[in-house]
Coordinates of C-alpha atoms and ligand atoms in Angstrom, one line a residue:
M94 CA 15.4 4.9 -9.1
R95 CA 11.6 4.2 -9.0
L96 CA 10.1 4.4 -5.5
V97 CA 6.8 4.3 -3.7
F98 CA 6.3 5.8 -0.4
L99 CA 3.6 4.2 1.6
G100 CA 2.3 4.9 5.1
P101 CA -0.5 6.4 7.1
P102 CA -1.6 10.1 6.9
G103 CA 0.7 12.2 9.2
I104 CA 3.7 9.9 9.1
G105 CA 5.7 12.3 7.1
K106 CA 5.5 10.9 3.6
G107 CA 5.3 14.2 2.0
T108 CA 8.1 16.0 3.9
Q109 CA 10.5 13.0 3.5
A110 CA 9.4 12.4 -0.2
K111 CA 10.4 16.1 -0.9
I112 CA 13.8 15.8 0.8
L113 CA 14.7 12.5 -0.9
C114 CA 13.7 13.7 -4.3
Q115 CA 15.9 16.7 -4.0
R116 CA 18.8 14.5 -2.9
I117 CA 18.6 12.1 -5.6
T118 CA 16.9 14.3 -8.2
I119 CA 13.9 12.5 -9.2
P120 CA 10.5 14.0 -9.6
H121 CA 8.0 14.0 -6.6
L122 CA 4.7 12.3 -7.9
S123 CA 2.1 13.1 -5.2
T124 CA -1.4 12.1 -6.2
G125 CA -2.6 14.3 -3.3
D126 CA -0.9 17.3 -4.8
M127 CA -2.1 16.5 -8.4
L128 CA -5.6 16.2 -6.9
R129 CA -5.3 19.6 -5.2
D130 CA -4.1 21.1 -8.6
V131 CA -7.2 19.7 -10.3
I132 CA -9.4 21.2 -7.6
S133 CA -7.9 24.6 -8.0
T134 CA -8.9 24.7 -11.5
K135 CA -12.7 24.3 -10.5
S136 CA -13.2 21.8 -13.2
D137 CA -15.9 19.1 -12.9
L138 CA -13.2 16.5 -12.0
G139 CA -12.0 18.7 -9.4
K140 CA -15.4 19.3 -7.9
E141 CA -15.9 15.5 -7.8
A142 CA -12.5 14.8 -6.3
R143 CA -13.1 17.4 -3.6
T144 CA -16.3 15.6 -2.3
Y145 CA -14.2 12.5 -1.5
M146 CA -11.3 14.5 -0.1
D147 CA -13.3 16.7 2.2
R148 CA -14.6 13.6 3.7
G149 CA -11.4 11.8 4.2
R150 CA -12.4 9.1 1.6
L151 CA -10.4 7.8 -1.3
V152 CA -11.0 9.3 -4.7
P153 CA -12.1 6.5 -7.1
D154 CA -9.4 4.2 -8.5
D155 CA -10.0 5.0 -12.3
V156 CA -9.7 8.6 -11.7
I157 CA -6.3 8.0 -10.0
L158 CA -4.9 5.6 -12.3
G159 CA -5.8 7.9 -15.3
M160 CA -3.9 10.8 -13.7
V161 CA -0.9 8.5 -13.0
E162 CA -0.8 7.2 -16.6
E163 CA -0.9 10.7 -17.9
R164 CA 1.9 11.8 -15.5
L165 CA 4.1 8.9 -16.5
Q166 CA 4.1 10.1 -20.1
Q167 CA 5.9 13.3 -19.2
P168 CA 9.7 13.0 -20.1
D169 CA 10.7 14.2 -16.5
T170 CA 9.7 10.7 -15.2
H171 CA 12.1 8.7 -17.6
G172 CA 15.0 8.8 -15.2
G173 CA 12.9 7.6 -12.3
Y174 CA 10.4 9.1 -9.7
L175 CA 8.9 8.8 -6.3
F176 CA 5.2 8.1 -5.8
D177 CA 4.0 9.6 -2.7
G178 CA 0.6 8.6 -1.5
F179 CA 0.0 6.2 -4.6
P180 CA -1.0 3.4 -4.7
R181 CA -3.5 3.5 -1.8
T182 CA -5.6 0.3 -2.7
L183 CA -4.9 -3.1 -4.2
P184 CA -6.6 -2.3 -7.4
Q185 CA -4.3 0.7 -7.8
A186 CA -1.2 -1.3 -7.1
D187 CA -2.4 -4.0 -9.7
G188 CA -3.2 -0.9 -12.1
L189 CA 0.4 0.4 -11.4
N190 CA 2.0 -2.9 -12.4
E191 CA 0.0 -3.1 -15.5
L192 CA 1.0 0.6 -16.3
L193 CA 4.6 -0.2 -15.6
S194 CA 4.8 -3.4 -17.5
Q195 CA 3.4 -1.6 -20.7
I196 CA 6.3 0.7 -20.5
N197 CA 8.9 -1.8 -19.6
Q198 CA 9.5 -0.5 -16.1
N199 CA 9.8 -2.0 -12.6
L200 CA 9.5 -0.4 -9.1
D201 CA 12.8 -0.6 -7.3
T202 CA 11.6 -0.3 -3.7
V203 CA 8.5 0.4 -1.8
V204 CA 9.3 2.3 1.5
A205 CA 6.7 1.8 4.2
L206 CA 7.0 4.6 6.9
E207 CA 5.5 3.3 10.1
G208 CA 4.2 4.9 13.5
E209 CA 1.5 4.7 16.1
D210 CA -1.9 6.3 15.6
E211 CA -1.6 8.6 18.4
I212 CA 1.4 10.4 17.0
L213 CA -0.3 10.6 13.6
S214 CA -3.4 12.4 14.7
E215 CA -1.3 14.7 16.8
R216 CA 1.1 15.6 13.9
L217 CA -2.0 16.1 11.5
S218 CA -3.8 18.4 13.6
N219 CA -0.7 20.6 14.0
R220 CA 0.3 20.4 10.4
R221 CA 0.2 23.6 8.3
T222 CA 0.8 23.7 4.6
C223 CA 1.9 26.7 2.5
G224 CA -0.9 27.9 0.3
S225 CA 1.7 29.1 -2.3
C226 CA 4.6 26.6 -2.4
G227 CA 3.2 23.5 -0.6
A228 CA 6.0 23.5 2.1
I229 CA 4.8 21.7 5.1
T230 CA 5.4 22.7 8.6
N231 CA 4.3 21.6 12.0
L232 CA 3.3 23.9 14.9
L233 CA 4.9 21.4 17.5
N234 CA 8.2 20.3 16.0
S235 CA 9.1 22.5 13.0
P236 CA 7.2 26.0 13.5
S237 CA 7.8 28.6 11.0
R238 CA 10.1 31.6 12.1
E239 CA 7.1 34.1 11.6
E240 CA 3.7 32.8 12.8
G241 CA 1.5 31.9 9.9
K242 CA 4.1 32.7 7.2
C243 CA 6.1 30.2 5.1
D244 CA 9.8 30.2 5.8
Q245 CA 10.7 29.4 2.2
C246 CA 8.4 31.8 0.3
S247 CA 6.5 34.0 2.9
G248 CA 3.3 32.5 1.6
E249 CA 0.3 32.1 4.1
L250 CA 0.4 28.8 6.1
I251 CA -3.0 27.2 6.1
Q252 CA -4.7 24.1 7.7
R253 CA -5.7 21.8 4.9
D254 CA -9.5 21.1 5.1
D255 CA -8.9 17.4 5.6
D256 CA -6.6 18.0 8.5
Q257 CA -9.8 18.7 10.8
P258 CA -10.1 16.3 13.6
N259 CA -13.2 14.3 12.2
V260 CA -11.7 14.1 8.8
I261 CA -8.3 12.9 10.3
R262 CA -10.2 10.0 12.1
E263 CA -11.8 8.9 8.8
R264 CA -8.5 9.2 7.0
L265 CA -6.8 6.8 9.5
K266 CA -9.7 4.4 9.2
V267 CA -9.6 4.3 5.5
Y268 CA -5.8 3.8 5.6
K269 CA -6.1 0.7 7.8
R270 CA -8.9 -0.7 5.7
Q271 CA -7.7 0.1 2.1
T272 CA -4.1 0.9 2.1
E273 CA -2.5 -1.1 4.9
P274 CA -3.0 -4.4 3.1
L275 CA -0.4 -3.1 0.4
I276 CA 2.3 -3.7 3.0
A277 CA 1.8 -7.5 2.8
Y278 CA 1.2 -7.1 -1.1
Y279 CA 4.7 -5.6 -1.7
A280 CA 6.4 -7.7 1.2
E281 CA 5.3 -10.9 -0.6
R282 CA 6.9 -9.5 -3.8
D283 CA 10.1 -8.7 -1.9
Q284 CA 9.9 -5.1 -2.8
L285 CA 9.2 -3.6 0.7
I286 CA 11.5 -1.9 3.1
R287 CA 10.0 -0.9 6.5
I288 CA 11.2 2.3 8.1
N289 CA 10.3 3.6 11.8
G290 CA 8.9 7.0 10.8
V291 CA 9.1 8.3 14.3
G292 CA 11.9 10.6 15.1
T293 CA 13.3 14.1 13.9
I294 CA 13.0 14.7 10.2
E295 CA 16.8 14.3 9.9
E296 CA 16.7 11.0 11.7
V297 CA 14.0 9.4 9.5
T298 CA 15.8 10.7 6.3
A299 CA 19.0 9.0 7.3
R300 CA 17.1 5.7 8.2
I301 CA 15.5 5.9 4.5
L302 CA 19.0 6.5 2.8
E303 CA 20.6 3.8 4.6
N304 CA 18.1 1.2 3.7
L305 CA 17.5 2.2 0.0
P306 CA 19.1 -0.1 -2.3
K307 CA 22.4 1.2 -3.9
E308 CA 22.3 2.1 -7.4
E309 CA 24.6 0.4 -9.7
Ligands
AMP161 P1 -2.4 13.2 0.6 O1 -2.1 14.6 0.2 O2 -1.7 12.1 0.0 O3 -2.7 13.0 2.0 O4 -3.9 12.9 0.1 C1 -5.0 13.7 0.4 C2 -6.4 13.1 -0.2 O5 -6.3 13.0 -1.5 C3 -6.6 11.8 0.3 O6 -7.2 11.7 1.6 C4 -7.6 11.3 -0.7 O7 -8.9 11.8 -0.5 C5 -6.9 11.8 -1.9 N1 -6.0 10.9 -2.6 C6 -4.6 11.2 -2.8 N2 -4.0 10.2 -3.3 C7 -5.0 9.1 -3.4 C8 -4.9 7.9 -4.1 N3 -3.7 7.4 -4.6 N4 -6.1 7.1 -4.2 C9 -7.3 7.7 -3.8 N5 -7.4 8.9 -3.2 C10 -6.2 9.7 -3.2

């Protein structure tokens, strides 16, 4: 299955993407995670990407499309994958179509997770991410057993730099301006399913699973 997860920051894309990828055994391709990996290498590309991410802006399309093209050459993607946080602009969506047609692939479904702005800011400001394994927790609805420590690997839970209030506001604005138009783009192509992203983690997972096309 080849999937895209679309939705505003804070809707739970990453959390749901990780669960679904485990359930249906496909790789989780998060461009945000790929960028954070590049940043950790302290390369010039990483330094450049960081200047955009720290301000809540989008990293340029050519950088993202180059990273995705390289990732799609890895053999683990041949049986399917889930893109989380990509595409985020119309040129990225067109670029993805082109990349896929070059390798004779199609997307099966684009899942749009939806929710109100107030919920998103609240979730983002309470989000903590494990610095070691990347697990995501939320101080309000899924706090870790021991404060500040990841339940899965005991790594330190940190607040992402771009989860600070002023950056959150910018990320929501950027989503509306640059990414939301993709909902109409994929609806026109009959590739979209819309899912209410508000509820417990289990409720939202169940909604997604119910609505995914059944594999033949
Ligand atoms: P995420 O982890 O998906 O919330 O992404 C964190 C940040 O990485 C975003 O706010 C952007 O600055 C950058 N980013 C991630 N994916 C993309 C993308 N597809 N296009 C442009 N920038 C991206």
